[in-house]
PDB file of N, CA and C in Angstrom:
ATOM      1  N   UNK A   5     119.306 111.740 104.615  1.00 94.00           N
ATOM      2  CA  UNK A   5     118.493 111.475 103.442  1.00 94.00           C
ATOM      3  C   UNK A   5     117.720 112.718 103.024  1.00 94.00           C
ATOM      4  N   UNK A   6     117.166 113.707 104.033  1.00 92.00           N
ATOM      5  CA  UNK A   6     116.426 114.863 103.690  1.00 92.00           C
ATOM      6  C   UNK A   6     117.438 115.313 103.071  1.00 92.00           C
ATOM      7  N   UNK A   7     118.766 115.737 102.950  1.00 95.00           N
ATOM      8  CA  UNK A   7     119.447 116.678 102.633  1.00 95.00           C
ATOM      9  C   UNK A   7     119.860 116.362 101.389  1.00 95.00           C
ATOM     10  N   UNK A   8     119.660 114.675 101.134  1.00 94.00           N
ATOM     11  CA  UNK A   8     120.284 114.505  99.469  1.00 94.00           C
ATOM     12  C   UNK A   8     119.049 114.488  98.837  1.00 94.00           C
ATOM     13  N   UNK A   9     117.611 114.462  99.249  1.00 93.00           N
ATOM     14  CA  UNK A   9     117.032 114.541  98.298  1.00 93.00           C
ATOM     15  C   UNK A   9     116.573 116.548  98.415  1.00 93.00           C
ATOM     16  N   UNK A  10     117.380 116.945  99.059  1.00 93.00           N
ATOM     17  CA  UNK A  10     117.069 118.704  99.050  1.00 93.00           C
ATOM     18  C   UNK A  10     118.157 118.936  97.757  1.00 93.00           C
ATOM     19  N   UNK A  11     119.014 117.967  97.858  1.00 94.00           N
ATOM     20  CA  UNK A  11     119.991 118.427  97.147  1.00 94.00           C
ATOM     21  C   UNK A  11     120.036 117.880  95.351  1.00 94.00           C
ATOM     22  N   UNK A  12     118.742 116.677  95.707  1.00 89.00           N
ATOM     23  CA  UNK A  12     118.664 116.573  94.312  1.00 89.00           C
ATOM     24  C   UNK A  12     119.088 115.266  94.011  1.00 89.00           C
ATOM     25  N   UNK A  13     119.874 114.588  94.888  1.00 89.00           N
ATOM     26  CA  UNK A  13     120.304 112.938  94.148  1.00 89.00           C
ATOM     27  C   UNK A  13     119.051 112.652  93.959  1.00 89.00           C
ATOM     28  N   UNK A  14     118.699 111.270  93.218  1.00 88.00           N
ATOM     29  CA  UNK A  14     118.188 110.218  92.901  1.00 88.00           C
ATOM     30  C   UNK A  14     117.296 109.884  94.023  1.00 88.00           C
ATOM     31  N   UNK A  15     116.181 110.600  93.522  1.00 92.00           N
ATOM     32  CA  UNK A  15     114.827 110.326  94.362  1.00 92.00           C
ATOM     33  C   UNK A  15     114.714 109.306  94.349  1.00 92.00           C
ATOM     34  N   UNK A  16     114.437 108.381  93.247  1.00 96.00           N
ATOM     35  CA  UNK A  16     114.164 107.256  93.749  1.00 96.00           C
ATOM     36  C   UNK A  16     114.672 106.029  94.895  1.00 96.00           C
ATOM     37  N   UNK A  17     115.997 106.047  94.626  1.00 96.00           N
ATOM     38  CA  UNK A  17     116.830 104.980  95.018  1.00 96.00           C
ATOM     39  C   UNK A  17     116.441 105.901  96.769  1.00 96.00           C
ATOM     40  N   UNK A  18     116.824 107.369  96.424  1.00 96.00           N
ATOM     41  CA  UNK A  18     117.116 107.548  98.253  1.00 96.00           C
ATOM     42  C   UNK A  18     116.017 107.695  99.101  1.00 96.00           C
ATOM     43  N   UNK A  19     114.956 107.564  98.320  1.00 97.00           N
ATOM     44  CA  UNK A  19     113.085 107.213  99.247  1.00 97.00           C
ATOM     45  C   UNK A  19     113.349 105.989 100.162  1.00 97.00           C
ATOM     46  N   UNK A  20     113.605 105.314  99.001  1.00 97.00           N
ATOM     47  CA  UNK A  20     113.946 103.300  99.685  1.00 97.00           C
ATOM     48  C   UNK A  20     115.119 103.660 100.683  1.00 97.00           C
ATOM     49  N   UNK A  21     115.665 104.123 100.680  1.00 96.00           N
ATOM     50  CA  UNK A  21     117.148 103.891 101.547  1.00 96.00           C
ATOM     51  C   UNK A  21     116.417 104.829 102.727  1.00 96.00           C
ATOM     52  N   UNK A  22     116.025 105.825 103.009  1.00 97.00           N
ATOM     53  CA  UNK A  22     114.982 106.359 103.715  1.00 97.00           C
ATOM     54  C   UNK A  22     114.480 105.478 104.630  1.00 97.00           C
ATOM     55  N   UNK A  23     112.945 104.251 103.557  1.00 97.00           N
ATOM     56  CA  UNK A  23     112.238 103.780 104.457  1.00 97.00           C
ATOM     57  C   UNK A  23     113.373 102.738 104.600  1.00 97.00           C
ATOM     58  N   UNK A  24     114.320 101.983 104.358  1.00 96.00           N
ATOM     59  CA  UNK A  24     115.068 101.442 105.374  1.00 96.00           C
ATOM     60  C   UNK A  24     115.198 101.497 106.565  1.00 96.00           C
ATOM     61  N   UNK A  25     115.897 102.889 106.415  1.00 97.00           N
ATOM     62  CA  UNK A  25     116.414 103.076 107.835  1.00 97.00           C
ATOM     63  C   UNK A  25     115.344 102.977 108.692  1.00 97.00           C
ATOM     64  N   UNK A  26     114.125 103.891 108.089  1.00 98.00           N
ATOM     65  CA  UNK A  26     113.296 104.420 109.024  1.00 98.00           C
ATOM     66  C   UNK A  26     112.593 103.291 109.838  1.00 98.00           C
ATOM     67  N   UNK A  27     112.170 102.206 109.069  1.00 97.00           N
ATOM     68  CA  UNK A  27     111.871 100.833 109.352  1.00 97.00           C
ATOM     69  C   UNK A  27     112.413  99.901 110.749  1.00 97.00           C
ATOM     70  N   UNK A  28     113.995 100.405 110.534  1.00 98.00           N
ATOM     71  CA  UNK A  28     114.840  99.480 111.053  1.00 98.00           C
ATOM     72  C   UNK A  28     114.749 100.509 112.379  1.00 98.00           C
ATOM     73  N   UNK A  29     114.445 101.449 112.496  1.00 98.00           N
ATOM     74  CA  UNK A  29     114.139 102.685 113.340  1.00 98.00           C
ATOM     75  C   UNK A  29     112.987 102.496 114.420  1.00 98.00           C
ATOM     76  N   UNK A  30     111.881 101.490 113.768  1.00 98.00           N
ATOM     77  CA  UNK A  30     110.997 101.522 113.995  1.00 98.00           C
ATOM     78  C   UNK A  30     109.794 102.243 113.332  1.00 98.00           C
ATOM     79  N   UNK A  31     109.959 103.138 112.760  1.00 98.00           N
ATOM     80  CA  UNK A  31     108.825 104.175 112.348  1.00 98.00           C
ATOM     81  C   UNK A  31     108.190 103.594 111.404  1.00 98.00           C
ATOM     82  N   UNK A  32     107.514 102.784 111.115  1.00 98.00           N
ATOM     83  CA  UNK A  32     106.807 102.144 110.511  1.00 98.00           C
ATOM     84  C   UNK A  32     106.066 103.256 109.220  1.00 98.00           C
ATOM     85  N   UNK A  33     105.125 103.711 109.963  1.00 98.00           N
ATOM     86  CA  UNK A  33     104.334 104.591 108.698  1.00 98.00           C
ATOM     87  C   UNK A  33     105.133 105.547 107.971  1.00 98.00           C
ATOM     88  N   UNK A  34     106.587 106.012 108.694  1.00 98.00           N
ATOM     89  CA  UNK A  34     107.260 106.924 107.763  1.00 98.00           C
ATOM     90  C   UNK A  34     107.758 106.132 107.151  1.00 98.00           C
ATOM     91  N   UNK A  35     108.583 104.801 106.926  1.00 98.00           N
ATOM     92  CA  UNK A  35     108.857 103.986 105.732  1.00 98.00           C
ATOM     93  C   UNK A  35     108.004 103.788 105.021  1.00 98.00           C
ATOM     94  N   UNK A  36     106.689 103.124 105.242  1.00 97.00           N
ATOM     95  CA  UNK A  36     105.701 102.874 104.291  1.00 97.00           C
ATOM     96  C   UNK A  36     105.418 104.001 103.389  1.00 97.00           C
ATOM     97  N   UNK A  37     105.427 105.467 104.062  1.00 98.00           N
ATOM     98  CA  UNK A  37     105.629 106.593 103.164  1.00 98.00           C
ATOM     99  C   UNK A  37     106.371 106.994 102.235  1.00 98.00           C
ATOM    100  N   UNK A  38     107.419 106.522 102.575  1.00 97.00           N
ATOM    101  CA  UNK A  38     108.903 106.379 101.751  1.00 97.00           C
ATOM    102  C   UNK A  38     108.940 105.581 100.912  1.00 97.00           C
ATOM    103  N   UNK A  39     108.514 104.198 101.070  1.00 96.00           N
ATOM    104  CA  UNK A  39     108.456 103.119  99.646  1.00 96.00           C
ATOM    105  C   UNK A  39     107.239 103.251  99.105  1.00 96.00           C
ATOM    106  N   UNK A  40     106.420 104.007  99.067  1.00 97.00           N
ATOM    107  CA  UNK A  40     105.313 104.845  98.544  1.00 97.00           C
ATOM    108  C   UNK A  40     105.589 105.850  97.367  1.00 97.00           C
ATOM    109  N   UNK A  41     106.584 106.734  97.914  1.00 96.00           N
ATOM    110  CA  UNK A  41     107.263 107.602  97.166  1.00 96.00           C
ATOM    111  C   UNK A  41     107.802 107.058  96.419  1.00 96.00           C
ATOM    112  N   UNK A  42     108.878 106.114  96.421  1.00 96.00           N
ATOM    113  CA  UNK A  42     109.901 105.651  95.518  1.00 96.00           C
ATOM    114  C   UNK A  42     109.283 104.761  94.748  1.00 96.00           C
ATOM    115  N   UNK A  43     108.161 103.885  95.078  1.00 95.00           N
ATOM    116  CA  UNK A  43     107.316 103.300  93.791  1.00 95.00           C
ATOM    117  C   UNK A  43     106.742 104.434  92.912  1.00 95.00           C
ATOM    118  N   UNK A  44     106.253 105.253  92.855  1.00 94.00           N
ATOM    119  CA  UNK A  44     105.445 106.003  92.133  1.00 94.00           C
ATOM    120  C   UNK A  44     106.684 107.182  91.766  1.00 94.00           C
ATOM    121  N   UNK A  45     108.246 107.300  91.789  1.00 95.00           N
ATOM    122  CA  UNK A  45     108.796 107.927  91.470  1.00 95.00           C
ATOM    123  C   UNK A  45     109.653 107.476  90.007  1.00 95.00           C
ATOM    124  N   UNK A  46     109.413 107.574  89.070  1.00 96.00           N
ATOM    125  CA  UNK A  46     109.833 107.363  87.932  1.00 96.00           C
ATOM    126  C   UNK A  46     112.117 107.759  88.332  1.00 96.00           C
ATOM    127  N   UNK A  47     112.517 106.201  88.262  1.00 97.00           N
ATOM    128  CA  UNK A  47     113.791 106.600  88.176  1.00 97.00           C
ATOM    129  C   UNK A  47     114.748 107.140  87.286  1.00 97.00           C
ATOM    130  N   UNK A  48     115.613 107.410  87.835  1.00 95.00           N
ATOM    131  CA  UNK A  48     116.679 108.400  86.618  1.00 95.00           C
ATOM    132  C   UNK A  48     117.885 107.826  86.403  1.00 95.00           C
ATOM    133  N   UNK A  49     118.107 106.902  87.382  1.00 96.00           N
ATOM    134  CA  UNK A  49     119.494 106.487  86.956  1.00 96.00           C
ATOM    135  C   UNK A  49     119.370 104.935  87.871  1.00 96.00           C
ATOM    136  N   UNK A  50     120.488 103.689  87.388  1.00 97.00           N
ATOM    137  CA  UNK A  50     120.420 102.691  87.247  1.00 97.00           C
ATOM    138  C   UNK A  50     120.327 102.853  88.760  1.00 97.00           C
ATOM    139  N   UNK A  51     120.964 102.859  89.806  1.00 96.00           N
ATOM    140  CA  UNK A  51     120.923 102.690  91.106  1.00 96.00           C
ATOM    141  C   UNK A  51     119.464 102.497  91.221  1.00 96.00           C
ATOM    142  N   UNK A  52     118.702 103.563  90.947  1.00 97.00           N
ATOM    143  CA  UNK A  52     117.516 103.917  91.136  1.00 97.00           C
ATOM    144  C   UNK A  52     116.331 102.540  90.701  1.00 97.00           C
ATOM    145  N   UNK A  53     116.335 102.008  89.632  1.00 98.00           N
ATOM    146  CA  UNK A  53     115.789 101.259  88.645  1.00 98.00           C
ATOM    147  C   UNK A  53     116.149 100.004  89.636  1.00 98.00           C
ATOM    148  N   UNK A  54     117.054 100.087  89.839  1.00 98.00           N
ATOM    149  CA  UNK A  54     117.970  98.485  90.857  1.00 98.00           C
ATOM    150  C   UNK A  54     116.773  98.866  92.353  1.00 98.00           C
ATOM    151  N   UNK A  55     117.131  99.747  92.752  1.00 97.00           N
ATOM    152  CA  UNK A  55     116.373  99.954  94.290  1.00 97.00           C
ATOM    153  C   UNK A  55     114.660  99.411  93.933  1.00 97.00           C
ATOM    154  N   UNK A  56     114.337 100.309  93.396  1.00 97.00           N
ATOM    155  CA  UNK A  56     112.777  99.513  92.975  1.00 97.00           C
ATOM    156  C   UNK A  56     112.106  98.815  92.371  1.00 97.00           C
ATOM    157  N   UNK A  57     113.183  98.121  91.494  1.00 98.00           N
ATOM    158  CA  UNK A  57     112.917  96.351  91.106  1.00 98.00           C
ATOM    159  C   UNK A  57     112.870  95.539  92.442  1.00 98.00           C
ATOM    160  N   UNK A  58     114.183  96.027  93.434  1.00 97.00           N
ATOM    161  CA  UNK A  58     113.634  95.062  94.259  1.00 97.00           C
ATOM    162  C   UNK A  58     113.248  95.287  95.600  1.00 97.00           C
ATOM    163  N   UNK A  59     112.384  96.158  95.440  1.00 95.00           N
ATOM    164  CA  UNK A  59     111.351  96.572  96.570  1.00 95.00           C
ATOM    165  C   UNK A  59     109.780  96.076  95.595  1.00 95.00           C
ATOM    166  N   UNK A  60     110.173  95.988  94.320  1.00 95.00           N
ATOM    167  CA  UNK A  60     108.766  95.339  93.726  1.00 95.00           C
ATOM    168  C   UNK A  60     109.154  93.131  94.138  1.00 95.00           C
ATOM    169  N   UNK A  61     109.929  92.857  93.488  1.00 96.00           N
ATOM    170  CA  UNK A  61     110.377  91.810  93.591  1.00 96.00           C
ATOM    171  C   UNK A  61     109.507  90.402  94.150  1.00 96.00           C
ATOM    172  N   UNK A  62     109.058  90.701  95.254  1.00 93.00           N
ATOM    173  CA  UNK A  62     108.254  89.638  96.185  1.00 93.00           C
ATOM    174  C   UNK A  62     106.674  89.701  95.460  1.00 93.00           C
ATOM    175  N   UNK A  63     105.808  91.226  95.225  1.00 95.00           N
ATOM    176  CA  UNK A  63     104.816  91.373  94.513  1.00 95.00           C
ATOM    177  C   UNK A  63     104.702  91.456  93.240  1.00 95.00           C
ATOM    178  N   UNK A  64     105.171  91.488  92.448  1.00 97.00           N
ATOM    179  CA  UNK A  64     105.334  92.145  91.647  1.00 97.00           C
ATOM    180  C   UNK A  64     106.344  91.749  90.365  1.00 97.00           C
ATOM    181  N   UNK A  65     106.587  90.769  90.772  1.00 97.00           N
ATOM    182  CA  UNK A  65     108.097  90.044  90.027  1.00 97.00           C
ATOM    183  C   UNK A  65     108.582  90.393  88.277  1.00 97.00           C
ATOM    184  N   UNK A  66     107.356  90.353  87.445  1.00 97.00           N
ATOM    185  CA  UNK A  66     107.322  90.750  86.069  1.00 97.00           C
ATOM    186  C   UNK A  66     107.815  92.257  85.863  1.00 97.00           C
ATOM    187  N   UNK A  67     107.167  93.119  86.871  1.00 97.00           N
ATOM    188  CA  UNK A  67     107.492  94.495  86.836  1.00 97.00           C
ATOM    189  C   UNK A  67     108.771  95.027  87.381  1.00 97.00           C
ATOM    190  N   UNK A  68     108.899  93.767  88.527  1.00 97.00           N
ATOM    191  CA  UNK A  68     110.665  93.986  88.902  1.00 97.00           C
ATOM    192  C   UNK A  68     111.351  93.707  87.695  1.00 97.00           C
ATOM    193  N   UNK A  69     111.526  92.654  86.987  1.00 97.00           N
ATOM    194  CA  UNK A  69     112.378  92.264  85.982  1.00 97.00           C
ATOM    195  C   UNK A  69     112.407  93.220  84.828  1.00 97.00           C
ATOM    196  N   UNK A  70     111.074  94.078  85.104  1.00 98.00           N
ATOM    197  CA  UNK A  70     111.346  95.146  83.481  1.00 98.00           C
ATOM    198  C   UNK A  70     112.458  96.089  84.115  1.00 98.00           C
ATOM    199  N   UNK A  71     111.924  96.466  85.552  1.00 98.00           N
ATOM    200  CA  UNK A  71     112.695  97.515  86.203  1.00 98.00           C
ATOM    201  C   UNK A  71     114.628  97.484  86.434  1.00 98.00           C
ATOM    202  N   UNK A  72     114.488  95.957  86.320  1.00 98.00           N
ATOM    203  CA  UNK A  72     116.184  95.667  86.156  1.00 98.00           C
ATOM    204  C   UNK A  72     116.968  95.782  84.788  1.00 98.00           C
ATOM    205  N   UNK A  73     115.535  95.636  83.803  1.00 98.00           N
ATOM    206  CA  UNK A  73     115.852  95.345  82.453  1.00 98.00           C
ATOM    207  C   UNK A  73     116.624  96.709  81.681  1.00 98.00           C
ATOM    208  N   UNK A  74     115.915  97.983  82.279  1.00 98.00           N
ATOM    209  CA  UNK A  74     115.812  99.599  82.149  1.00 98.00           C
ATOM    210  C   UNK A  74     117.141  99.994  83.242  1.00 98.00           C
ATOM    211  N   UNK A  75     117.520  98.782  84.496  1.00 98.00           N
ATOM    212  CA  UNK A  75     119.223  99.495  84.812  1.00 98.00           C
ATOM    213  C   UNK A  75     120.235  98.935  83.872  1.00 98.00           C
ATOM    214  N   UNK A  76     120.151  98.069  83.093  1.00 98.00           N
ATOM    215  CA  UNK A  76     120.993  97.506  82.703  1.00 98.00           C
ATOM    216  C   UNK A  76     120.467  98.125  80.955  1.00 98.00           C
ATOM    217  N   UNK A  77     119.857  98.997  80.746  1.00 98.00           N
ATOM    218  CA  UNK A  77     119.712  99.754  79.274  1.00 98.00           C
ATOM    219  C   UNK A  77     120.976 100.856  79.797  1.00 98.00           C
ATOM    220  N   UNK A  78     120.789 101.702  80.876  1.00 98.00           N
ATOM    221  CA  UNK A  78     121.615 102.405  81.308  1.00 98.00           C
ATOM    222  C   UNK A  78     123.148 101.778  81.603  1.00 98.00           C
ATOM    223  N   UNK A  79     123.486 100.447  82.381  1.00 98.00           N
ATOM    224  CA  UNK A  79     124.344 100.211  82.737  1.00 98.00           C
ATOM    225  C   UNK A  79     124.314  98.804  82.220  1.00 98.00           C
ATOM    226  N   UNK A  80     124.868  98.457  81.285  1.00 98.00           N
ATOM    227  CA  UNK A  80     124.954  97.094  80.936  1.00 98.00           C
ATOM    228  C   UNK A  80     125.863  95.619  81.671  1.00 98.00           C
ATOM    229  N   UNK A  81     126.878  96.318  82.376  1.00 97.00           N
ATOM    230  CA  UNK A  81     127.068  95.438  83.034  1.00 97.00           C
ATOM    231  C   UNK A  81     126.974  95.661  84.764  1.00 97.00           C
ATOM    232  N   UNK A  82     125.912  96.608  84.976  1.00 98.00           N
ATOM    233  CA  UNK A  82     125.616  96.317  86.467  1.00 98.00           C
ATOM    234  C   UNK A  82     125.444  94.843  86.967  1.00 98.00           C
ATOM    235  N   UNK A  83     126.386  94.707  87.860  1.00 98.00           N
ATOM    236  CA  UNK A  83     126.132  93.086  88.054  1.00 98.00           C
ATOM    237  C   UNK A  83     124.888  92.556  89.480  1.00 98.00           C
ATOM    238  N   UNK A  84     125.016  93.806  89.705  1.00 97.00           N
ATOM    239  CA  UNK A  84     123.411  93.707  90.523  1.00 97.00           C
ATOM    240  C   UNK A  84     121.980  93.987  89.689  1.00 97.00           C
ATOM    241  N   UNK A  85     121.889  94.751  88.933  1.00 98.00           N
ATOM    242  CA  UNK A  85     120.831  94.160  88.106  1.00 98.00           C
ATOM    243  C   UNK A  85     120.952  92.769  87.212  1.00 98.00           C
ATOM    244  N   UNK A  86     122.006  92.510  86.761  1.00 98.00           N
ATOM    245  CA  UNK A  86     121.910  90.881  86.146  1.00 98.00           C
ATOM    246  C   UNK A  86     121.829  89.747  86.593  1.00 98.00           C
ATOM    247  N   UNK A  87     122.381  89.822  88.146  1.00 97.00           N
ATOM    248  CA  UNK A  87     121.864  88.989  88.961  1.00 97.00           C
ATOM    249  C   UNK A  87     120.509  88.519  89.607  1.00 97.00           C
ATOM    250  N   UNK A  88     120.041  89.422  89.797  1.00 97.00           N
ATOM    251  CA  UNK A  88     118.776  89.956  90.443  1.00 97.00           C
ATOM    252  C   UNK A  88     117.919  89.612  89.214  1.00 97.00           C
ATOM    253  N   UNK A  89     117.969  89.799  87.635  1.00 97.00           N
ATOM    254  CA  UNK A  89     117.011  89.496  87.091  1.00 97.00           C
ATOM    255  C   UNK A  89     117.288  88.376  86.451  1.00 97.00           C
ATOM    256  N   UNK A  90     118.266  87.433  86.792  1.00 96.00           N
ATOM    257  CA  UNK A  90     118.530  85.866  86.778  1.00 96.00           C
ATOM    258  C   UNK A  90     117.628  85.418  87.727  1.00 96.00           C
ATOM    259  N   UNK A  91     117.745  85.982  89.004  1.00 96.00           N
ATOM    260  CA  UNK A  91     116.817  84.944  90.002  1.00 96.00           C
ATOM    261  C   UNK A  91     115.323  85.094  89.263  1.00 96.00           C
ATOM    262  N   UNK A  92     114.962  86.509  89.636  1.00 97.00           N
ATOM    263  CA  UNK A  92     113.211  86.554  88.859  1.00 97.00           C
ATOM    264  C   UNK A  92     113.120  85.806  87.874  1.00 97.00           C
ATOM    265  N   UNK A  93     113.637  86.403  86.687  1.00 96.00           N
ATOM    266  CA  UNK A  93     113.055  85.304  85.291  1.00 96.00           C
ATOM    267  C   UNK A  93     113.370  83.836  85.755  1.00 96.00           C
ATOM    268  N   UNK A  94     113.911  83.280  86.461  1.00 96.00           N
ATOM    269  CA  UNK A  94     114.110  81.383  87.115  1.00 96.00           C
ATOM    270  C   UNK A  94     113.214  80.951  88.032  1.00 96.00           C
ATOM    271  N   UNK A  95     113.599  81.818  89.378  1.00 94.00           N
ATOM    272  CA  UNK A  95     113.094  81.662  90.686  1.00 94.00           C
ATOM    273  C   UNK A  95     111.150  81.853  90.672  1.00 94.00           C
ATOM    274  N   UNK A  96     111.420  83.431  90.466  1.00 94.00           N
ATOM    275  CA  UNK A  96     109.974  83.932  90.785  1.00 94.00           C
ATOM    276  C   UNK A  96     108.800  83.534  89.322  1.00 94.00           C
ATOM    277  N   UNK A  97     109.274  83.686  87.843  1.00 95.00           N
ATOM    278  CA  UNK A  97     108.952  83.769  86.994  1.00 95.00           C
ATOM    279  C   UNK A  97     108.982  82.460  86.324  1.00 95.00           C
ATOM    280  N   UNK A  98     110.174  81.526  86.701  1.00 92.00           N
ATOM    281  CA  UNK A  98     109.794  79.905  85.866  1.00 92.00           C
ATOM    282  C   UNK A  98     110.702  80.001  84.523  1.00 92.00           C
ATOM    283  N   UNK A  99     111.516  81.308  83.910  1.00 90.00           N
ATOM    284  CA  UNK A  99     111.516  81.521  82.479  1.00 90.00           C
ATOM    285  C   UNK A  99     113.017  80.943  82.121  1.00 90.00           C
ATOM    286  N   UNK A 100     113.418  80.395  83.202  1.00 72.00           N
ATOM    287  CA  UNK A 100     114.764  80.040  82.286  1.00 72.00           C
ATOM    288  C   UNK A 100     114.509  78.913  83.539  1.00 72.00           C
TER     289      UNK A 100
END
């Protein structure tokens, strides 16, 4: 993960994939550092927009659904953002 974000992919999406691992690692405060980063990292591309809708998702649900709304401006038929913002606007949100 250091080396793709040395190299420039998609900060956002690869912060989260980061504190994944790091999580599942155990390292607790270096994930929390990591989904720290990737919230406050403005994404660039749909992957990205998908990763931190739903790392917002559980808190945050309105701001996840914009964040899916902005992968699917980029990628219209990502079928992981259209899914994902079927459940919110139903599940979390009440709207359909």
């Amino acid at each position: 993960f250091d080396k793709a974000l040395e190299l420039g992919l998609p900060h956002t999406r690869t912060y989260f994939l980061r504190a994944r691992s790091r999580a599942a690692l155990g390292q607790v405060e270096l994930a929390k550092a990591d989904r720290a980063l990737g919230a406050k990292t403005i994404p660039t591309d749909a992957a990205s927009w998908v990763a931190r809708a739903l790392d917002r998702m559980s808190v945050a649900p309105a701001l996840s659904a914009d964040d899916f709304r902005e992968a699917l401006k980029l990628q219209p038929r990502n079928t992981l953002a259209l899914g994902n913002l079927a459940h919110v606007l139903s599940e979390r949100l009440g709207k359909i």
